[in-house]
Each structure stands twice: as C-alpha cells, then as structure tokens.
Amino acid sequence: MILLALETSCDETSAAVVQDGKVLANVVSSQIKLHAEYGGVVPELAAREHLKNVLPVAQAALREAAVEVAQIDAVAATQGPGLGIALLIGFKAAQAVAFALNKPFIGINHHEAHLYSPWIDAEKMTADFAAFQPNVSLIVSGGHTMLVLVRAELKHSVLGGTIDDAAGECFDKTGKLMGLPYPAGPIIDRLAEQGNPAAFDFPRPLMHDANDDFSFSGLKTSVRYFIRDHPELMADRQKVADLCASVQAAIVEVLVKKTIRAAKRERVRCITASGGVTCNRGLRQALDAACKKNYFTLRLADKSLCTDNAAMIGILAERKLRANLPVANLDEEIKPGWSLA
Ligand code: KG4
Ligand code: ZN
C-alpha cells in the first residue's frame, strides 16, 4: 500500500510518502523565518504559505519516493488539532487528491501521530511497531505538552497535559522577555550550554503534584519579574547564559520528573518523547540520565522527526487503514480543537 500524507497544522508544510511502515519520502518546508519578524505564528500568513507550498511539497515527496500519482492507494492529512485556516489547506488538498483518484481518505489526529514519530528509525525510516509498547510518551512542543499512556499500537489514553502554556511556548515567551528572536527555544538551548543552571532559582510548577498535568505560565511570570528587578543582568552575556540555563533547568526538571513518575506508576518499561522541544539537548540528556537510573528504555524521536512532519501522519494513517479503524472520509471537516482522549 502506498500512501500520500499531508501535514499543515501550524507553520510547517509537509508531505510524506509511506509504504508498508517505511517512509519513502518526508519533505518539510518550514515557515519559521516568515513568522520570526512577528514574534509568533500568524495564522493568516501560515495559511497563505501552505497554499503556495502544498502542491510543490507533495510533488517533491512523490519525486523523491519515485512514486507516480496513479500509484497512490490512499491519502491522509492532519484533521486537527491546529490552526483552522492552516489545517484547511492540507486537509482539503488531500481530500481533493483522494476524490480525484477515487481512493480512501484518512483524517489523522496530530497528537496521536506524534506518538508514532519516536518509532521511526531515522536511518532506515522504518517504523518498528513491536519494540516500544507499552510506553509512556511525552509530547512536548510549542502548542502542546502532554503525557500519554500507549498500551499497544493504536491504543492509548491521555494521562495529563498543560493547564496553561505549553513548554515550547514557555521557552519562546521567556526568550522574548530576554530580547531573543522567535522561536527562542533553540537559542536558549545553545546559550544554556555556556550557563550555570543553578545560578537562579525558578519555580517548578506542579512538579510535586500527584497528577500528570503541567503548568508553565507561572514560570514565565517569575522570569518576567526577575528581568524587571534585575535589568542590569541583561547586558552581561554570561548572566544571560546563566538565566537561559536556569530557565531551561526548571522546564526540563518538571518534564523529566513527571514523565518518570508516570512511567513508574503505569508500570511500563519504555518512555518515548517527541515534539519540537524534544530537540532540546538539556531535555534529551536529562531524560537519558533519568531513564538509565530507573532502568527505562528511552526512545526519543530523531531531531528531524521531533518537529511537525507528514511522515508520522502517514505511518499512523497506514496502520489505521490496515486495522480497519473508523477514519474520517471525504464528507468530514477539519477539527481545530480536536483533543486526544
Ligand atoms: O513541534 P514544533 O515544531 O511545533 C509545534 O509547536 O507544534 O515545536 C516548536 C517548538 C517551539 O516552541 C520551539 O521553540 C521549540 O519547539 N523548540 C525548542 C528547541 N527546538 C525547538 N525548545 C527548546 N530547545 C530546542 N532545542
Ligand atoms: Zn506538533
């Protein structure tokens, strides 16, 4: 079965071609530079950019996979959650292709797809469906922060999520307070390498609460007050690096502690993680150390598959189709607020 998948839920236009659990092509066109001057993703601009890029990106994926349009057996797209007018572009384009070819169409939940990106071996681009279940999966990006229990393939339940800002949003917003450009997450990551994580003490919200929820807006507010009260520090490169390292340490400690605790309670042996913030070196190292200490197998998505991509959409869509699960068809619409159960 050859499947074409499209992903346009936020600021990445992506198309992938998937065949029997293998990603033949995964093309991602990022809009980061476009949105940088506005300090965040502008939905209207994102949608226009998707409209411009969706067909060339799909054509590039087909070319790279050496697949003709007539060989496509099914088409998938992200149905939600995401920015409505951005989702609409990929979803309707995919439905149009499916309609024209008279092939099945599959609408996919973006968060559910994130659960599968750590399963894709970046070198072989092949998904290993047996190796990592059951697991507790951390999905952590600019738009979401959640812990999910994956009992088996296609069987999962959400354990908890953020009650306010996502972790990536916290990186980006605290970075903005420091005068860093958008998205600040990767810059804080780089600066933190030269800083002292114990230099400044920031709160670790909900870290000791018994639930699996997260909260990052209080941390952002305490960074705001810290900068207001110590403006002189911002002129000192080393102090800025210390601030980045201290903020990152607070975010990472909460994410790691809560993930490990959930995995212990759920008695799984494996932990997985994906989403843009999973690119963070501090988080990758801390998860690795905590998993080794507690004898968990850790499976992090490859950095190329942490951020939004159509490969994860295609891999999940193919499994759903094979399992005969109910999927969205040509009559369905996008679901911008579709939360994972
Ligand atoms: O998954 P993603 O591309 O998009 C969604 O939000 O869905 O994630 C983007 C987020 C941004 O908030 C960005 O700052 C953060 O991931 N991010 C990082 C790093 N790389 C990306 N945060 C911290 N350290 C990084 N290295
Ligand atoms: Zn995402």
Coordinates of C-alpha atoms and ligand atoms in Angstrom, one line a residue:
M1 CA 0.0 0.0 0.0
I2 CA 1.4 3.4 -1.0
L3 CA 0.0 6.3 1.0
L4 CA 0.5 10.1 0.5
A5 CA 0.2 12.2 3.7
L6 CA 0.0 15.9 4.2
E7 CA 0.5 18.0 7.4
T8 CA -0.3 21.7 7.6
S9 CA -1.5 22.1 11.2
C10 CA 0.8 25.0 12.1
D11 CA 3.9 26.5 10.4
E12 CA 5.4 23.5 8.6
T13 CA 4.1 22.4 5.2
S14 CA 5.0 18.7 4.9
A15 CA 4.2 15.8 2.6
A16 CA 5.3 12.2 3.0
V17 CA 5.0 9.0 1.0
V18 CA 4.7 5.9 3.1
Q19 CA 4.7 2.2 2.1
D20 CA 4.4 -0.8 4.4
G21 CA 5.7 1.0 7.5
K22 CA 8.5 2.6 5.6
V23 CA 8.8 6.3 4.9
L24 CA 9.9 6.7 1.2
A25 CA 10.0 10.5 1.4
N26 CA 9.3 13.1 4.0
V27 CA 9.6 16.7 2.7
V28 CA 9.2 19.6 5.2
S29 CA 9.0 23.3 4.2
S30 CA 9.4 25.4 7.4
Q31 CA 7.9 28.9 7.7
I32 CA 9.9 29.8 10.8
K33 CA 11.7 32.8 9.1
L34 CA 8.4 34.2 7.8
H35 CA 6.9 34.3 11.3
A36 CA 10.0 35.4 13.1
E37 CA 9.5 39.1 12.5
Y38 CA 6.0 38.9 14.1
G39 CA 7.3 37.0 17.2
G40 CA 5.0 34.1 16.7
V41 CA 3.0 32.2 14.1
V42 CA 0.5 34.4 12.2
P43 CA -2.4 32.1 11.1
E44 CA -3.3 34.0 8.0
L45 CA 0.3 34.1 6.8
A46 CA 0.7 30.4 7.6
A47 CA -2.3 29.5 5.5
R48 CA -1.2 31.5 2.5
E49 CA 2.2 29.9 2.7
H50 CA 0.7 26.4 2.9
L51 CA -1.5 27.2 -0.1
K52 CA 1.6 28.3 -2.1
N53 CA 3.7 25.3 -1.0
V54 CA 1.4 22.3 -0.5
L55 CA 1.4 21.1 -4.1
P56 CA 5.1 21.7 -4.8
V57 CA 6.0 19.9 -1.5
A58 CA 3.7 17.0 -2.3
Q59 CA 5.2 16.8 -5.8
A60 CA 8.7 16.9 -4.3
A61 CA 7.8 14.0 -1.9
L62 CA 6.4 11.9 -4.8
R63 CA 9.5 12.6 -6.9
E64 CA 11.8 11.7 -4.0
A65 CA 9.9 8.5 -3.4
A66 CA 9.9 7.7 -7.2
V67 CA 6.1 7.2 -7.0
E68 CA 3.6 8.3 -9.7
V69 CA 0.3 9.9 -8.7
A70 CA -1.5 6.9 -10.2
Q71 CA 0.3 4.5 -7.8
I72 CA -1.2 6.2 -4.7
D73 CA -3.5 3.8 -2.8
A74 CA -4.7 6.1 0.0
V75 CA -4.4 9.8 1.1
A76 CA -4.1 11.1 4.6
A77 CA -4.0 14.5 6.3
T78 CA -3.9 16.1 9.7
Q79 CA -7.5 16.8 10.7
G80 CA -6.7 18.5 14.0
P81 CA -5.9 20.0 16.4
G82 CA -4.2 23.0 14.9
L83 CA -4.8 26.4 13.4
G84 CA -8.1 26.2 11.5
I85 CA -7.1 28.0 8.3
A86 CA -3.8 26.2 8.2
L87 CA -5.3 22.8 8.7
L88 CA -7.8 23.5 6.0
I89 CA -5.2 23.8 3.2
G90 CA -3.6 20.3 3.7
F91 CA -6.9 18.6 4.6
K92 CA -8.8 19.9 1.6
A93 CA -5.9 19.3 -0.8
A94 CA -5.6 15.7 0.5
Q95 CA -9.4 15.1 0.2
A96 CA -9.2 16.5 -3.4
V97 CA -6.4 14.1 -4.4
A98 CA -8.4 11.2 -2.8
F99 CA -11.5 12.2 -4.6
A100 CA -9.8 12.6 -8.0
L101 CA -8.1 9.2 -7.6
N102 CA -11.2 7.6 -6.1
K103 CA -9.1 6.3 -3.2
P104 CA -9.7 6.2 0.6
F105 CA -9.0 9.3 2.6
I106 CA -7.9 9.3 6.3
G107 CA -8.1 12.2 8.7
I108 CA -5.5 12.0 11.5
N109 CA -5.2 13.5 15.0
H110 CA -1.9 15.4 15.1
H111 CA -1.2 14.4 18.7
E112 CA -1.8 10.8 18.1
A113 CA 0.6 10.9 15.2
H114 CA 3.3 12.5 17.4
L115 CA 3.1 9.2 19.5
Y116 CA 4.5 7.4 16.4
S117 CA 7.4 9.6 15.4
P118 CA 9.8 8.0 18.0
W119 CA 9.0 4.7 16.4
I120 CA 10.5 5.7 13.1
D121 CA 14.2 4.7 12.8
A122 CA 15.7 7.9 11.2
E123 CA 18.4 6.0 9.4
K124 CA 16.1 3.3 7.8
M125 CA 13.0 5.5 8.0
T126 CA 11.1 2.3 9.0
A127 CA 8.6 2.2 11.9
D128 CA 9.1 -0.5 14.4
F129 CA 5.7 -1.3 15.8
A130 CA 6.6 -4.0 18.3
A131 CA 9.6 -2.6 20.2
F132 CA 8.3 0.3 22.2
Q133 CA 5.0 -0.7 23.8
P134 CA 3.6 -0.3 26.3
N135 CA 5.2 3.1 26.9
V136 CA 4.6 6.5 28.5
S137 CA 5.0 9.1 25.8
L138 CA 5.9 12.8 26.4
I139 CA 4.6 15.1 23.6
V140 CA 6.2 18.5 24.1
S141 CA 6.2 21.4 21.6
G142 CA 5.2 25.0 21.1
G143 CA 1.5 24.1 21.1
H144 CA 1.2 21.1 23.4
T145 CA 2.7 19.4 26.4
M146 CA 1.1 16.1 27.4
L147 CA 1.8 12.6 28.8
V148 CA 0.1 9.7 27.1
L149 CA 0.0 6.0 28.1
V150 CA 0.4 3.9 24.9
R151 CA -0.8 0.4 25.9
A152 CA -0.4 -1.0 22.5
E153 CA -0.4 0.1 18.9
L154 CA -3.5 2.3 18.3
K155 CA -4.5 2.0 22.0
H156 CA -3.7 4.9 24.2
S157 CA -5.1 7.3 26.9
V158 CA -4.0 10.8 27.8
L159 CA -2.7 10.9 31.4
G160 CA -2.3 14.7 31.6
G161 CA -1.5 17.9 29.8
T162 CA -0.7 21.5 30.4
I163 CA -3.4 23.6 32.0
D164 CA -2.0 26.8 30.5
D165 CA 1.2 27.4 28.4
A166 CA 3.0 24.6 26.6
A167 CA 6.7 24.0 27.4
G168 CA 7.8 25.3 24.0
E169 CA 5.7 28.4 24.5
C170 CA 7.4 28.9 27.8
F171 CA 10.8 28.7 26.1
D172 CA 9.7 31.2 23.4
K173 CA 8.0 33.7 25.7
T174 CA 10.8 33.8 28.3
G175 CA 13.2 34.2 25.5
K176 CA 11.2 37.1 24.2
L177 CA 11.4 38.7 27.6
M178 CA 15.2 38.4 27.3
G179 CA 15.1 40.0 23.9
L180 CA 15.8 36.8 21.9
P181 CA 14.1 36.3 18.5
Y182 CA 11.3 33.8 17.8
P183 CA 11.5 30.9 18.2
A184 CA 13.7 31.3 21.3
G185 CA 13.7 27.6 22.3
P186 CA 16.7 26.6 20.2
I187 CA 18.6 29.8 21.1
I188 CA 18.0 29.2 24.9
D189 CA 19.2 25.7 24.3
R190 CA 22.5 27.0 22.8
L191 CA 23.1 29.7 25.4
A192 CA 22.3 27.3 28.2
E193 CA 25.3 25.2 27.2
Q194 CA 27.5 28.1 28.5
G195 CA 25.5 28.9 31.6
N196 CA 25.1 27.7 35.1
P197 CA 21.7 26.0 35.6
A198 CA 21.9 26.7 39.4
A199 CA 22.6 30.4 39.0
F200 CA 19.0 31.5 39.5
D201 CA 16.2 29.6 41.2
F202 CA 12.9 29.5 39.3
P203 CA 9.7 27.7 40.3
R204 CA 9.0 24.1 39.1
P205 CA 5.1 24.4 38.8
L206 CA 3.1 21.3 39.7
M207 CA 6.3 19.2 39.9
H208 CA 5.2 17.5 43.2
D209 CA 1.5 17.3 42.4
A210 CA 0.2 13.8 42.2
N211 CA -1.5 14.4 38.8
D212 CA 0.2 14.3 35.3
D213 CA -0.7 17.9 34.4
F214 CA 1.8 20.7 33.7
S215 CA 1.7 24.5 34.1
F216 CA 4.3 26.8 32.7
S217 CA 2.7 30.3 32.8
G218 CA 3.8 30.9 36.4
L219 CA 7.4 30.2 35.5
K220 CA 7.1 32.7 32.6
T221 CA 5.7 35.3 35.0
S222 CA 8.6 34.8 37.5
V223 CA 11.1 35.3 34.7
R224 CA 9.3 38.5 33.8
Y225 CA 9.6 39.8 37.4
F226 CA 13.2 38.6 37.6
I227 CA 14.2 40.6 34.5
R228 CA 12.2 43.7 35.7
D229 CA 14.0 43.6 39.0
H230 CA 17.5 42.9 37.5
P231 CA 17.6 44.8 34.2
E232 CA 21.4 45.3 34.6
L233 CA 22.0 41.5 34.2
M234 CA 20.7 41.6 30.6
A235 CA 23.8 43.5 29.5
D236 CA 26.1 40.7 30.7
R237 CA 26.5 37.8 28.3
Q238 CA 27.4 35.3 31.0
K239 CA 24.4 36.3 33.1
V240 CA 22.1 35.9 30.1
A241 CA 23.6 32.4 29.6
D242 CA 23.0 31.7 33.3
L243 CA 19.4 32.8 33.0
C244 CA 18.9 30.6 30.0
A245 CA 20.4 27.6 31.7
S246 CA 18.3 28.3 34.9
V247 CA 15.0 28.6 33.0
Q248 CA 15.8 25.5 30.9
A249 CA 16.7 23.6 34.0
A250 CA 13.3 24.4 35.6
I251 CA 11.3 23.3 32.5
V252 CA 13.4 20.2 32.0
E253 CA 13.2 19.1 35.6
V254 CA 9.4 19.3 35.6
L255 CA 9.1 17.4 32.3
V256 CA 11.5 14.7 33.3
K257 CA 10.3 14.1 36.9
K258 CA 6.7 13.9 35.9
T259 CA 7.4 11.6 33.0
I260 CA 9.4 9.2 35.1
R261 CA 6.8 9.2 37.9
A262 CA 4.0 8.4 35.4
A263 CA 6.0 5.6 33.8
K264 CA 6.7 4.1 37.2
R265 CA 3.1 4.3 38.3
E266 CA 1.9 2.8 35.0
R267 CA 4.5 0.1 35.3
V268 CA 5.7 0.4 31.7
R269 CA 9.4 -0.2 30.8
C270 CA 9.7 2.2 27.9
I271 CA 9.5 6.0 27.7
T272 CA 9.2 7.9 24.4
A273 CA 9.3 11.6 23.5
S274 CA 8.6 13.8 20.5
G275 CA 7.6 17.4 19.6
G276 CA 9.9 20.4 18.9
V277 CA 11.1 20.7 22.5
T278 CA 12.4 17.2 22.3
C279 CA 15.2 18.7 20.2
N280 CA 16.5 20.4 23.4
R281 CA 19.8 19.0 24.4
G282 CA 19.2 19.5 28.1
L283 CA 16.0 17.6 27.9
R284 CA 17.5 14.8 25.9
Q285 CA 20.4 14.4 28.3
A286 CA 18.2 14.6 31.4
L287 CA 15.7 12.1 30.1
D288 CA 18.6 9.8 29.1
A289 CA 20.2 10.0 32.6
A290 CA 16.9 9.5 34.4
C291 CA 15.9 6.6 32.3
K292 CA 19.3 4.9 32.8
K293 CA 19.0 5.5 36.6
N294 CA 15.5 4.0 36.7
Y295 CA 16.0 1.2 34.1
F296 CA 13.6 2.5 31.5
T297 CA 14.3 2.1 27.8
L298 CA 14.2 5.5 26.2
R299 CA 13.2 6.2 22.7
L300 CA 13.5 9.8 21.6
A301 CA 12.3 10.9 18.2
D302 CA 15.1 11.7 15.9
K303 CA 15.6 15.5 15.8
S304 CA 14.5 15.6 12.2
L305 CA 11.2 14.0 13.3
C306 CA 10.6 15.8 16.5
T307 CA 9.1 18.8 14.8
D308 CA 5.9 18.6 12.8
N309 CA 6.2 16.3 9.8
A310 CA 4.0 14.3 7.5
A311 CA 5.9 11.0 8.0
M312 CA 4.3 10.5 11.4
I313 CA 0.8 11.2 9.8
G314 CA 1.4 8.7 7.1
I315 CA 2.8 6.0 9.4
L316 CA -0.3 6.2 11.7
A317 CA -2.7 6.5 8.8
E318 CA -1.4 3.3 7.2
R319 CA -1.8 1.4 10.4
K320 CA -5.4 2.7 10.9
L321 CA -6.3 1.7 7.4
R322 CA -4.8 -1.8 7.8
A323 CA -6.6 -2.2 11.2
N324 CA -9.9 -1.2 9.5
L325 CA -10.5 1.5 12.2
P326 CA -13.1 4.2 11.5
V327 CA -11.4 7.1 9.8
A328 CA -12.5 10.5 8.5
N329 CA -13.8 10.3 4.9
L330 CA -14.4 12.9 2.2
D331 CA -17.5 14.3 4.0
E332 CA -15.6 15.3 7.1
E333 CA -14.3 18.7 8.0
I334 CA -11.2 19.8 9.9
K335 CA -11.3 19.7 13.8
P336 CA -9.1 22.6 15.0
G337 CA -9.9 21.8 18.7
W338 CA -9.7 18.0 18.5
S339 CA -8.1 16.9 21.7
L340 CA -6.8 13.4 22.2
A341 CA -8.7 11.2 24.6
Ligands
KG4_1 O1 6.8 20.7 17.2 P1 7.0 22.1 16.8 O2 7.8 22.4 15.6 O3 5.7 22.9 16.5 C1 4.6 22.9 17.4 O4 4.6 23.7 18.3 O5 3.7 22.1 17.1 O6 7.7 22.8 18.1 C2 8.1 24.1 18.0 C3 8.5 24.5 19.4 C4 8.9 26.0 19.6 O7 8.3 26.4 20.8 C5 10.4 25.9 19.7 O8 10.9 27.0 20.5 C6 10.6 24.6 20.4 O9 9.7 23.7 19.8 N1 12.0 24.1 20.2 C7 12.9 24.0 21.2 C8 14.1 23.6 20.6 N2 13.8 23.4 19.3 C9 12.5 23.7 19.1 N3 12.8 24.3 22.5 C10 13.9 24.2 23.3 N4 15.1 23.7 22.8 C11 15.2 23.4 21.5 N5 16.4 23.0 21.0
ZN2 ZN 3.2 19.0 16.7

